[in-house]
Structure formats: C-alpha cells, structure tokens
C-alpha cells in the first residue's frame, strides 16, 4: 500500500513546497550567518584599529606621556597597551593595567597594522596591533576589546536557523491551507461525479467562478457529461425506434402465420409466402442497415481508394431501374479518397429517396468547389488546392422545411409527407449517408432549390493522381 503522502495530492504538494522552501531557506540561512559574522568582525576590527591608530598618532606626536594611563578613545575598546622591544610594557589603559601583554604579534615595517584574536586567562579578545614608527625598536600599540557574544557563541546560528525552521514550517502550513482551498472544488466535483450513474446523466458539477484550471476542468466535465447524456438519449431513442421498426414486420408476419394456422383451408399459400417474404426482406434490410451503421468508419483509413465521382454516378445509374429518368450534370475528374462501396451506398440512398418523393424530375450533379490555395499548383490533398468535391441529388417533390433539414438525418425519422409515400424504406438511408460523410471528413445537408429538395454531399477532393 502506498504511504499516506502518496495517496493525497494535498500532502504531496505540501511536501514538495516544504522541500523547496528548505532548499532555498537553508542556504540563505547559512549565507546570512556567514555574512552576519563577517559584518560583526569587520565592525569590531574597525573599532580596534581606529583606537590603535589614535594612540599611535599621539605617541608619534609626543602627547602621550610614558608610564601614564592611556585614555580610551573609543569606549568599547577598553584594552590598550603600548609594548616596547623585548615585550616591555610602556603604557596601558586602566582595564589592561594588570594584564600581561595582549599579544606577541609584532607588525613589520611593510605591514604595520595587524588584526588578530587572542584568549587571555579570563576572556577572548579581538585586537589590532599598530606599529608606531618604521624603526626597528618601534613600540607597538595593541587595542582590543572582548569578543562579542555573537562571535564567541553559537547564538547567531541558533537564532537564524530557528527562524529558517519557523519559515519552513510556515511555508508548509500555508501551502497546506492554500492547497486545501484550491482543491476544495475538486473534492466537490468528485463527490458530484460519484452521484452520476448510467440511468441519470443529467447531473452537472458546480462550475467555480473564474477561468483557472479548476474552472476549465469543471466546464470540460460538464461538457463530457452533456455529450454522454446526449449519446445515451440517442441510444435509448435508437433502441426504441429500432424495436418499433422491427416489431411491425414481425407482428405482420406473425399475424399472417397465425391466420394460416387457424384457417388453413382459406389460406392462399402463394400469397402468404409472398407476404412473408416481403416482411422478411424488410427485416433483413433493417438489420443490414443497422450493421452498416455500426461498421461505418471502423477501418475507413485502411480501405480508402481514389474514387471518381462522375464515374461512380454513371456506374450506379447503369444498374438501376428507376420509375423516373435521372438527369445528370457531371464534371469529369472530381476525385475523392474514400471507401467506394460506402460512397456508392450514399448515392443509392439519395437516389432512392429522390425517386420516392419526386413528381417528374430527379437530377444528379457532380462538381468541384475551390478551396484555400486553389490554383496555386499545390493541390496535394484534401481541403487544400484540390478544393471540395460536391455531389448533389435534387428532386422536384415536396420542399423540406428549414426546421426539419437536420432532423431528417436522424435514425428512423420520417416526415409526414415521407410516411405517406415511403414503401419498403428502413428509415436509415439518410442516417447512413450522414455517417458515411462524417467518416470521410465531409458533410451532407439539405440546401434551397427552385422547387423540391436538394441533398448535397461535400467531401475533401484530391488530385487526379494522388501521391
């Protein structure tokens, strides 16, 4: 089992923030201690050097009487001695009168000022030795003071690293609070998502205000739930419609068989078989269309091939026996990349639909619409210089209202006019056409025309000979 901190994002973020704070603050604390000690040491030696320089100046001017108590020029520097050759004590301040020589360090003529530390029997001292003159028998002035407590003990380190530890703890605590506040909406969303189940996808998570990552996550979750709800509703509707469409021929077939069973002498066997075969054909057509809808787009990229739309139209029309003649307006060389059988099924469905609803005329057009980069000689693929391939099927029947132009592509949808004129259709032809168009990165829609209905399929066109 993972440790507690590995199971909590809040704990992991807090640990990371604490570690980062430690990596930053500990070196800062070390640098602060070193810098603090250096500053205090420089200040102490500055004071002792000034005091020693003043006493040496007075001795060179002859204003300091030999054997008298040396006045203290800087109150904090109270240990002053003037030592002659051989360690002979020539003069001292009152505080250093009964002390042995403060140091045996003797500055040279080249380096007449020396800072040093020494420890007396009672205390440690920071002092400065200054050579009075350049002569070999020049006396040396020693000026010193007790080593400050901040330098003689570890109090500075304790204070600084105590503050560092406090800051690290504060950083961890603040991160814990801030992370908890930031993740509170996530916890709320998780609770709300746990309440969502397959039977009711209408729940939505609360979207926090703002446009940060958590708000964007909430909007993405709600968008996903909306799509899932729409998909589930479509599946339920599809299952209901499919059950209804399958029940009708099955019920008819059962009624005929039961009637034949009850009244065998009054049954026309040939008529019964013909009717049963018609119902069976309808069942087979519905099931075949359902299977095709399930398979569309499954391996479309693997079986794509270049298809000439004008040639496809001619081949399909050559094998059809329509009640109304089909007029054509075909532009040669309009090529698309796709599954030939699926594109032929789209054309067949559109033609069947037009034949059922046309009064006198059915018309098929193939053309090309220019796309971005058309005419630049760079046409190498769909949607670039090759433009858009257009296949339109038009009939002079009843016009489709604007409000129904999207709905007719839903599965098992029939308009009132279609119900009056449809015979043998499965209600899936236009749904199949739309799914094939989407699988080929295209679209199909109903457009305005002078009279009747015009279905237009647009697909990305390619060059005559794709590379």
Short mmCIF file of C-alpha atoms in Angstrom, two decimals:
data_model
loop_
_atom_site.label_atom_id
_atom_site.label_comp_id
_atom_site.label_asym_id
_atom_site.label_seq_id
_atom_site.Cartn_x
_atom_site.Cartn_y
_atom_site.Cartn_z
CA UNK A 1 0.00 0.00 0.00
CA UNK A 2 1.28 3.46 -0.85
CA UNK A 3 2.28 5.74 2.06
CA UNK A 4 -0.24 8.35 3.21
CA UNK A 5 1.52 11.21 1.48
CA UNK A 6 1.46 9.35 -1.85
CA UNK A 7 -2.32 8.94 -1.61
CA UNK A 8 -3.03 12.63 -1.08
CA UNK A 9 -2.31 15.30 -3.68
CA UNK A 10 -2.58 17.92 -0.97
CA UNK A 11 0.09 16.17 1.11
CA UNK A 12 2.37 15.73 -1.91
CA UNK A 13 2.11 19.40 -2.84
CA UNK A 14 2.78 20.41 0.77
CA UNK A 15 5.83 18.15 0.98
CA UNK A 16 7.18 19.50 -2.29
CA UNK A 17 6.61 23.10 -1.20
CA UNK A 18 8.26 22.41 2.16
CA UNK A 19 11.25 20.77 0.48
CA UNK A 20 11.60 23.69 -1.93
CA UNK A 21 11.38 26.15 0.97
CA UNK A 22 14.06 24.19 2.83
CA UNK A 23 16.33 24.07 -0.24
CA UNK A 24 16.00 27.84 -0.57
CA UNK A 25 15.98 28.99 3.05
CA UNK A 26 18.75 26.78 4.47
CA UNK A 27 21.42 28.12 2.08
CA UNK A 28 20.06 31.61 2.70
CA UNK A 29 20.41 31.00 6.44
CA UNK A 30 23.99 29.78 6.03
CA UNK A 31 24.87 32.79 3.93
CA UNK A 32 23.15 35.04 6.48
CA UNK A 33 25.18 33.55 9.34
CA UNK A 34 28.46 33.92 7.45
CA UNK A 35 27.60 37.45 6.35
CA UNK A 36 26.47 38.42 9.87
CA UNK A 37 29.66 37.11 11.45
CA UNK A 38 31.74 38.88 8.81
CA UNK A 39 29.95 42.17 9.38
CA UNK A 40 30.31 41.98 13.17
CA UNK A 41 34.00 41.01 12.87
CA UNK A 42 34.67 43.86 10.45
CA UNK A 43 32.92 46.31 12.78
CA UNK A 44 34.91 45.11 15.81
CA UNK A 45 38.24 45.29 13.99
CA UNK A 46 37.29 48.71 12.64
CA UNK A 47 36.84 49.97 16.19
CA UNK A 48 40.10 48.42 17.49
CA UNK A 49 42.06 49.71 14.50
CA UNK A 50 40.74 53.26 14.99
CA UNK A 51 41.62 53.18 18.67
CA UNK A 52 45.12 51.81 18.00
CA UNK A 53 45.74 54.36 15.24
CA UNK A 54 44.78 57.25 17.52
CA UNK A 55 47.07 56.08 20.31
CA UNK A 56 49.93 55.55 17.83
CA UNK A 57 49.36 59.04 16.41
CA UNK A 58 49.54 60.57 19.90
CA UNK A 59 52.76 58.67 20.61
CA UNK A 60 54.38 59.90 17.42
CA UNK A 61 53.41 63.46 18.32
CA UNK A 62 54.78 63.09 21.87
CA UNK A 63 51.49 63.97 23.51
CA UNK A 64 51.18 60.63 25.30
CA UNK A 65 53.26 60.62 28.49
CA UNK A 66 55.20 57.43 29.13
CA UNK A 67 54.01 55.50 32.16
CA UNK A 68 50.68 57.30 32.41
CA UNK A 69 47.26 55.62 31.95
CA UNK A 70 46.24 55.71 28.32
CA UNK A 71 42.89 57.43 27.83
CA UNK A 72 40.37 55.26 25.95
CA UNK A 73 39.43 56.99 22.64
CA UNK A 74 36.57 54.56 21.89
CA UNK A 75 34.57 53.41 24.93
CA UNK A 76 34.03 49.88 23.69
CA UNK A 77 37.77 49.37 23.08
CA UNK A 78 38.99 49.48 26.68
CA UNK A 79 42.05 47.20 26.43
CA UNK A 80 45.00 49.29 25.22
CA UNK A 81 48.70 48.61 25.70
CA UNK A 82 51.91 50.08 24.31
CA UNK A 83 54.63 47.45 24.27
CA UNK A 84 58.27 48.24 23.52
CA UNK A 85 61.05 45.99 22.23
CA UNK A 86 61.52 42.82 24.22
CA UNK A 87 57.93 42.84 25.44
CA UNK A 88 58.41 45.76 27.84
CA UNK A 89 55.08 47.31 28.79
CA UNK A 90 55.42 51.06 28.28
CA UNK A 91 51.83 52.21 28.94
CA UNK A 92 48.31 50.85 29.21
CA UNK A 93 44.73 51.74 29.83
CA UNK A 94 43.19 51.19 33.22
CA UNK A 95 41.42 47.99 32.09
CA UNK A 96 44.66 46.47 30.76
CA UNK A 97 46.98 47.65 33.54
CA UNK A 98 47.28 44.33 35.37
CA UNK A 99 47.23 42.16 32.28
CA UNK A 100 50.20 40.59 30.55
CA UNK A 101 50.94 41.77 27.01
CA UNK A 102 47.80 41.32 24.98
CA UNK A 103 49.67 39.61 22.11
CA UNK A 104 53.14 38.72 20.92
CA UNK A 105 52.29 39.69 17.34
CA UNK A 106 54.60 42.45 16.10
CA UNK A 107 53.72 44.17 12.81
CA UNK A 108 56.53 44.69 10.34
CA UNK A 109 57.54 47.90 8.60
CA UNK A 110 55.81 46.70 5.42
CA UNK A 111 52.65 45.59 7.22
CA UNK A 112 52.31 47.96 10.13
CA UNK A 113 48.67 47.04 11.04
CA UNK A 114 47.67 43.51 12.03
CA UNK A 115 44.24 42.31 13.17
CA UNK A 116 44.19 39.21 15.33
CA UNK A 117 42.42 37.43 18.14
CA UNK A 118 43.78 36.03 21.34
CA UNK A 119 42.50 34.49 24.50
CA UNK A 120 43.50 35.84 27.93
CA UNK A 121 43.04 33.85 31.12
CA UNK A 122 39.63 35.44 31.63
CA UNK A 123 38.30 36.13 28.13
CA UNK A 124 38.96 36.12 24.42
CA UNK A 125 39.85 39.39 22.74
CA UNK A 126 39.69 40.89 19.26
CA UNK A 127 42.56 43.31 18.89
CA UNK A 128 44.59 45.33 16.41
CA UNK A 129 48.37 45.78 16.59
CA UNK A 130 49.76 49.02 15.07
CA UNK A 131 53.49 49.76 14.67
CA UNK A 132 54.19 53.32 15.83
CA UNK A 133 57.20 54.02 13.56
CA UNK A 134 59.37 52.34 10.93
CA UNK A 135 62.39 51.98 13.23
CA UNK A 136 63.41 48.53 14.40
CA UNK A 137 62.88 49.44 18.05
CA UNK A 138 59.45 50.94 17.35
CA UNK A 139 56.87 50.25 20.07
CA UNK A 140 53.60 48.55 19.16
CA UNK A 141 50.15 49.72 20.19
CA UNK A 142 47.66 46.96 20.99
CA UNK A 143 43.98 47.97 21.13
CA UNK A 144 41.42 45.33 21.83
CA UNK A 145 38.02 44.55 23.22
CA UNK A 146 36.25 41.50 24.47
CA UNK A 147 34.99 39.26 21.68
CA UNK A 148 31.25 39.97 21.21
CA UNK A 149 28.93 37.25 22.38
CA UNK A 150 27.56 36.86 18.87
CA UNK A 151 31.04 35.75 17.75
CA UNK A 152 32.09 33.77 20.78
CA UNK A 153 28.93 31.63 20.97
CA UNK A 154 26.52 29.93 18.54
CA UNK A 155 23.67 32.26 19.38
CA UNK A 156 23.61 33.71 15.84
CA UNK A 157 23.32 30.25 14.28
CA UNK A 158 20.56 29.28 16.72
CA UNK A 159 18.56 32.43 16.01
CA UNK A 160 18.98 32.28 12.23
CA UNK A 161 18.24 28.59 11.84
CA UNK A 162 15.37 28.85 14.31
CA UNK A 163 13.89 31.50 12.04
CA UNK A 164 14.61 29.32 9.00
CA UNK A 165 12.83 26.37 10.61
CA UNK A 166 9.89 28.62 11.50
CA UNK A 167 9.69 29.94 7.93
CA UNK A 168 9.82 26.41 6.50
CA UNK A 169 7.04 25.35 8.85
CA UNK A 170 5.01 28.43 7.92
CA UNK A 171 5.57 27.69 4.21
CA UNK A 172 4.34 24.12 4.67
CA UNK A 173 1.34 25.23 6.72
CA UNK A 174 0.42 27.96 4.22
CA UNK A 175 0.78 25.51 1.34
CA UNK A 176 -1.44 23.03 3.15
CA UNK A 177 -4.13 25.68 3.65
CA UNK A 178 -3.87 27.13 0.14
CA UNK A 179 -3.83 23.69 -1.50
CA UNK A 180 -6.83 22.60 0.54
CA UNK A 181 -8.70 25.73 -0.51
CA UNK A 182 -7.69 25.25 -4.17
CA UNK A 183 -8.62 21.54 -4.18
CA UNK A 184 -11.93 22.02 -2.37
CA UNK A 185 -13.81 22.50 -5.68
CA UNK A 186 -12.12 19.35 -7.00
CA UNK A 187 -13.33 17.38 -3.99
CA UNK A 188 -16.81 18.79 -4.55
CA UNK A 189 -16.68 17.79 -8.22
CA UNK A 190 -15.55 14.29 -7.27
CA UNK A 191 -18.50 13.93 -4.88
CA UNK A 192 -20.89 15.19 -7.56
CA UNK A 193 -19.39 12.84 -10.15
CA UNK A 194 -19.78 9.90 -7.76
CA UNK A 195 -23.50 10.69 -7.72
CA UNK A 196 -23.74 10.38 -11.52
CA UNK A 197 -24.88 6.97 -12.76
CA UNK A 198 -25.82 5.49 -16.10
CA UNK A 199 -29.57 5.83 -15.53
CA UNK A 200 -29.42 9.57 -14.90
CA UNK A 201 -26.74 11.59 -16.66
CA UNK A 202 -28.48 14.92 -16.14
CA UNK A 203 -26.35 15.87 -13.11
CA UNK A 204 -23.71 18.55 -13.61
CA UNK A 205 -20.83 19.62 -11.40
CA UNK A 206 -20.72 23.11 -9.94
CA UNK A 207 -18.50 25.38 -12.02
CA UNK A 208 -16.37 27.66 -9.82
CA UNK A 209 -16.06 31.28 -10.92
CA UNK A 210 -13.04 32.44 -12.90
CA UNK A 211 -11.10 30.93 -15.74
CA UNK A 212 -8.40 28.97 -13.94
CA UNK A 213 -7.55 25.31 -14.43
CA UNK A 214 -10.18 24.11 -11.94
CA UNK A 215 -12.92 26.13 -13.66
CA UNK A 216 -11.81 24.81 -17.04
CA UNK A 217 -11.84 21.25 -15.63
CA UNK A 218 -15.39 21.74 -14.38
CA UNK A 219 -16.51 23.03 -17.78
CA UNK A 220 -14.82 20.09 -19.50
CA UNK A 221 -16.53 17.65 -17.12
CA UNK A 222 -19.92 19.25 -17.74
CA UNK A 223 -19.31 19.18 -21.49
CA UNK A 224 -18.40 15.50 -21.31
CA UNK A 225 -21.48 14.75 -19.20
CA UNK A 226 -23.66 16.64 -21.68
CA UNK A 227 -22.24 14.62 -24.57
CA UNK A 228 -22.69 11.39 -22.64
CA UNK A 229 -26.27 12.33 -21.81
CA UNK A 230 -26.97 13.17 -25.43
CA UNK A 231 -25.36 9.93 -26.58
CA UNK A 232 -27.27 7.87 -24.02
CA UNK A 233 -30.51 9.59 -25.02
CA UNK A 234 -29.77 8.86 -28.67
CA UNK A 235 -29.04 5.22 -27.84
CA UNK A 236 -32.30 4.90 -25.89
CA UNK A 237 -34.23 6.57 -28.68
CA UNK A 238 -32.49 4.43 -31.27
CA UNK A 239 -33.25 1.24 -29.33
CA UNK A 240 -36.87 2.31 -29.02
CA UNK A 241 -37.16 3.20 -32.70
CA UNK A 242 -35.34 0.05 -33.81
CA UNK A 243 -37.64 -2.08 -31.64
CA UNK A 244 -40.67 -0.37 -33.12
CA UNK A 245 -39.42 -0.72 -36.70
CA UNK A 246 -38.59 -4.40 -36.19
CA UNK A 247 -41.82 -5.14 -34.34
CA UNK A 248 -44.03 -4.01 -37.23
CA UNK A 249 -42.91 -6.59 -39.85
CA UNK A 250 -42.57 -9.27 -37.18
CA UNK A 251 -46.12 -8.58 -35.98
CA UNK A 252 -47.41 -8.70 -39.56
CA UNK A 253 -45.58 -11.93 -40.25
CA UNK A 254 -46.90 -13.49 -37.04
CA UNK A 255 -50.46 -12.42 -37.78
CA UNK A 256 -50.34 -13.99 -41.24
CA UNK A 257 -48.89 -17.25 -39.90
CA UNK A 258 -51.44 -17.43 -37.07
CA UNK A 259 -54.26 -16.78 -39.54
CA UNK A 260 -52.97 -19.54 -41.79
CA UNK A 261 -52.75 -21.86 -38.79
CA UNK A 262 -56.33 -21.11 -37.71
CA UNK A 263 -57.86 -21.20 -41.20
CA UNK A 264 -55.66 -23.48 -43.29
CA UNK A 265 -58.40 -24.16 -45.85
CA UNK A 266 -59.00 -20.44 -46.51
CA UNK A 267 -55.30 -19.57 -46.79
CA UNK A 268 -53.71 -18.79 -50.13
CA UNK A 269 -50.29 -20.36 -49.65
CA UNK A 270 -48.70 -18.45 -52.53
CA UNK A 271 -49.99 -15.09 -51.26
CA UNK A 272 -48.89 -16.00 -47.72
CA UNK A 273 -45.39 -16.87 -48.85
CA UNK A 274 -45.11 -13.68 -50.91
CA UNK A 275 -46.25 -11.53 -47.99
CA UNK A 276 -43.96 -13.34 -45.55
CA UNK A 277 -41.03 -12.88 -47.90
CA UNK A 278 -41.79 -9.15 -48.15
CA UNK A 279 -41.77 -8.83 -44.37
CA UNK A 280 -38.61 -10.91 -44.18
CA UNK A 281 -36.95 -8.72 -46.78
CA UNK A 282 -37.87 -5.64 -44.76
CA UNK A 283 -36.43 -7.22 -41.60
CA UNK A 284 -33.27 -8.16 -43.47
CA UNK A 285 -32.95 -4.62 -44.88
CA UNK A 286 -33.32 -3.03 -41.45
CA UNK A 287 -30.79 -5.38 -39.86
CA UNK A 288 -28.33 -4.86 -42.74
CA UNK A 289 -28.61 -1.09 -42.38
CA UNK A 290 -28.10 -1.33 -38.62
CA UNK A 291 -24.96 -3.42 -39.15
CA UNK A 292 -23.70 -0.94 -41.73
CA UNK A 293 -24.24 1.96 -39.33
CA UNK A 294 -22.23 0.07 -36.70
CA UNK A 295 -19.38 -0.58 -39.12
CA UNK A 296 -19.10 2.82 -40.82
CA UNK A 297 -15.72 4.40 -40.06
CA UNK A 298 -14.32 1.32 -38.31
CA UNK A 299 -11.49 0.77 -40.80
CA UNK A 300 -12.12 3.50 -43.33
CA UNK A 301 -8.48 4.64 -43.47
CA UNK A 302 -7.28 1.15 -44.32
CA UNK A 303 -9.52 0.58 -47.33
CA UNK A 304 -9.56 4.05 -48.88
CA UNK A 305 -9.02 4.37 -52.59
CA UNK A 306 -9.29 7.17 -55.17
CA UNK A 307 -12.86 7.43 -56.44
CA UNK A 308 -14.03 9.44 -59.46
CA UNK A 309 -17.49 10.73 -58.50
CA UNK A 310 -18.67 11.17 -62.10
CA UNK A 311 -17.66 7.60 -62.91
CA UNK A 312 -19.35 6.39 -59.71
CA UNK A 313 -22.62 8.08 -60.70
CA UNK A 314 -22.56 6.57 -64.21
CA UNK A 315 -21.91 3.07 -62.87
CA UNK A 316 -24.72 3.27 -60.30
CA UNK A 317 -27.24 4.67 -62.77
CA UNK A 318 -26.38 1.94 -65.28
CA UNK A 319 -27.61 -0.82 -62.93
CA UNK A 320 -30.75 0.94 -61.63
CA UNK A 321 -34.30 0.70 -62.96
CA UNK A 322 -35.96 3.88 -61.77
CA UNK A 323 -39.55 4.94 -62.42
CA UNK A 324 -38.39 8.45 -63.31
CA UNK A 325 -35.49 9.32 -65.62
CA UNK A 326 -32.43 10.83 -63.94
CA UNK A 327 -30.84 13.92 -65.45
CA UNK A 328 -27.09 14.35 -64.91
CA UNK A 329 -24.61 17.21 -64.93
CA UNK A 330 -21.22 15.60 -64.24
CA UNK A 331 -17.88 17.35 -64.07
CA UNK A 332 -15.12 14.95 -65.02
CA UNK A 333 -12.05 14.33 -62.88
CA UNK A 334 -13.58 15.14 -59.47
CA UNK A 335 -11.66 12.71 -57.25
CA UNK A 336 -12.04 11.85 -53.58
CA UNK A 337 -10.30 9.40 -51.25
CA UNK A 338 -12.81 7.00 -49.74
CA UNK A 339 -14.46 3.62 -49.47
CA UNK A 340 -16.11 3.06 -52.85
CA UNK A 341 -18.87 0.78 -51.56
CA UNK A 342 -19.87 3.24 -48.84
CA UNK A 343 -19.91 6.20 -51.24
CA UNK A 344 -21.99 4.15 -53.67
CA UNK A 345 -24.41 3.39 -50.80
CA UNK A 346 -24.78 7.12 -50.11
CA UNK A 347 -25.59 7.77 -53.77
CA UNK A 348 -28.06 4.87 -53.82
CA UNK A 349 -29.82 6.10 -50.69
CA UNK A 350 -30.08 9.64 -52.06
CA UNK A 351 -31.42 8.39 -55.39
CA UNK A 352 -33.94 6.09 -53.67
CA UNK A 353 -35.11 8.97 -51.54
CA UNK A 354 -35.41 11.27 -54.59
CA UNK A 355 -37.32 8.65 -56.60
CA UNK A 356 -39.84 8.17 -53.77
CA UNK A 357 -40.58 11.88 -53.43
CA UNK A 358 -40.09 13.30 -56.95
CA UNK A 359 -43.02 14.34 -59.12
CA UNK A 360 -41.34 14.30 -62.52
CA UNK A 361 -37.64 15.11 -62.25
CA UNK A 362 -34.56 13.70 -60.49
CA UNK A 363 -31.23 15.37 -61.14
CA UNK A 364 -27.67 14.40 -60.14
CA UNK A 365 -24.77 16.86 -60.25
CA UNK A 366 -21.05 16.38 -59.67
CA UNK A 367 -18.78 19.39 -59.37
CA UNK A 368 -15.92 20.97 -57.53
CA UNK A 369 -15.80 24.00 -55.24
CA UNK A 370 -12.47 25.83 -54.93
CA UNK A 371 -10.74 25.62 -51.58
CA UNK A 372 -7.92 27.59 -49.92
CA UNK A 373 -4.87 27.57 -52.17
CA UNK A 374 -6.82 26.61 -55.30
CA UNK A 375 -4.97 27.47 -58.47
CA UNK A 376 -1.55 27.60 -56.81
CA UNK A 377 -0.38 24.24 -58.11
CA UNK A 378 -0.05 22.92 -54.59
CA UNK A 379 -3.02 20.58 -54.65
CA UNK A 380 -1.78 17.50 -52.93
CA UNK A 381 -4.61 16.56 -50.62
CA UNK A 382 -7.99 17.14 -49.18
CA UNK A 383 -9.08 20.64 -48.39
CA UNK A 384 -6.02 22.35 -49.92
CA UNK A 385 -5.51 23.26 -53.59
CA UNK A 386 -7.75 20.35 -54.69
CA UNK A 387 -10.83 22.09 -53.23
CA UNK A 388 -14.07 20.33 -52.28
CA UNK A 389 -15.90 17.66 -54.27
CA UNK A 390 -19.67 18.16 -54.48
CA UNK A 391 -22.30 15.50 -55.22
CA UNK A 392 -25.89 16.82 -55.33
CA UNK A 393 -29.14 14.89 -55.80
CA UNK A 394 -32.24 17.00 -56.46
CA UNK A 395 -35.92 16.19 -56.92
CA UNK A 396 -38.97 18.31 -57.67
CA UNK A 397 -41.11 16.85 -54.89
CA UNK A 398 -42.18 18.40 -51.59
CA UNK A 399 -39.80 21.00 -50.20
CA UNK A 400 -38.23 20.21 -46.81
CA UNK A 401 -38.81 22.92 -44.21
CA UNK A 402 -35.81 24.55 -42.61
CA UNK A 403 -36.73 23.17 -39.18
CA UNK A 404 -36.69 19.58 -40.50
CA UNK A 405 -33.48 19.75 -42.53
CA UNK A 406 -31.32 18.48 -39.69
CA UNK A 407 -33.84 16.14 -38.12
CA UNK A 408 -34.31 14.02 -41.25
CA UNK A 409 -30.74 12.70 -40.88
CA UNK A 410 -31.59 11.11 -37.53
CA UNK A 411 -32.25 7.38 -37.49
CA UNK A 412 -35.82 6.19 -38.14
CA UNK A 413 -37.03 9.76 -38.70
CA UNK A 414 -39.78 10.22 -41.28
CA UNK A 415 -41.62 13.42 -42.06
CA UNK A 416 -45.38 13.34 -42.55
CA UNK A 417 -45.02 13.56 -46.33
CA UNK A 418 -42.47 10.75 -46.25
CA UNK A 419 -44.82 8.49 -44.30
CA UNK A 420 -47.43 8.89 -47.00
CA UNK A 421 -45.07 7.99 -49.84
CA UNK A 422 -42.46 5.64 -48.27
CA UNK A 423 -42.82 1.99 -49.12
CA UNK A 424 -40.23 -0.51 -48.05
CA UNK A 425 -37.74 2.03 -46.72
CA UNK A 426 -35.93 1.29 -43.47
CA UNK A 427 -35.80 4.87 -42.19
CA UNK A 428 -31.99 4.63 -42.01
CA UNK A 429 -30.95 5.74 -45.50
CA UNK A 430 -30.22 9.39 -44.69
CA UNK A 431 -28.64 8.44 -41.33
CA UNK A 432 -26.28 6.11 -43.21
CA UNK A 433 -25.49 8.91 -45.68
CA UNK A 434 -24.62 11.30 -42.88
CA UNK A 435 -22.40 8.81 -41.03
CA UNK A 436 -20.53 7.93 -44.24
CA UNK A 437 -19.98 11.63 -44.93
CA UNK A 438 -18.59 12.20 -41.43
CA UNK A 439 -16.37 9.10 -41.70
CA UNK A 440 -14.90 10.61 -44.90
CA UNK A 441 -14.29 14.01 -43.24
CA UNK A 442 -17.16 15.55 -45.20
CA UNK A 443 -20.73 16.67 -44.62
CA UNK A 444 -24.19 16.26 -46.10
CA UNK A 445 -27.01 18.75 -45.87
CA UNK A 446 -30.24 19.96 -47.46
CA UNK A 447 -29.98 23.19 -49.44
CA UNK A 448 -32.52 25.54 -51.00
CA UNK A 449 -33.56 24.93 -54.57
CA UNK A 450 -36.15 26.29 -57.01
CA UNK A 451 -38.68 23.63 -56.03
CA UNK A 452 -38.43 20.33 -54.23
CA UNK A 453 -35.48 19.04 -52.19
CA UNK A 454 -31.75 19.20 -52.86
CA UNK A 455 -29.31 16.96 -50.93
CA UNK A 456 -25.65 17.98 -51.20
CA UNK A 457 -22.68 15.81 -50.18
CA UNK A 458 -19.35 17.63 -49.80
CA UNK A 459 -16.08 15.70 -49.45
CA UNK A 460 -12.42 16.78 -49.49
CA UNK A 461 -11.20 16.50 -53.08
CA UNK A 462 -7.79 15.18 -54.11
CA UNK A 463 -5.68 15.43 -57.23
CA UNK A 464 -6.42 13.28 -60.24
CA UNK A 465 -3.49 11.04 -59.35
CA UNK A 466 -2.83 11.19 -55.60
CA UNK A 467 0.74 10.88 -54.50
#
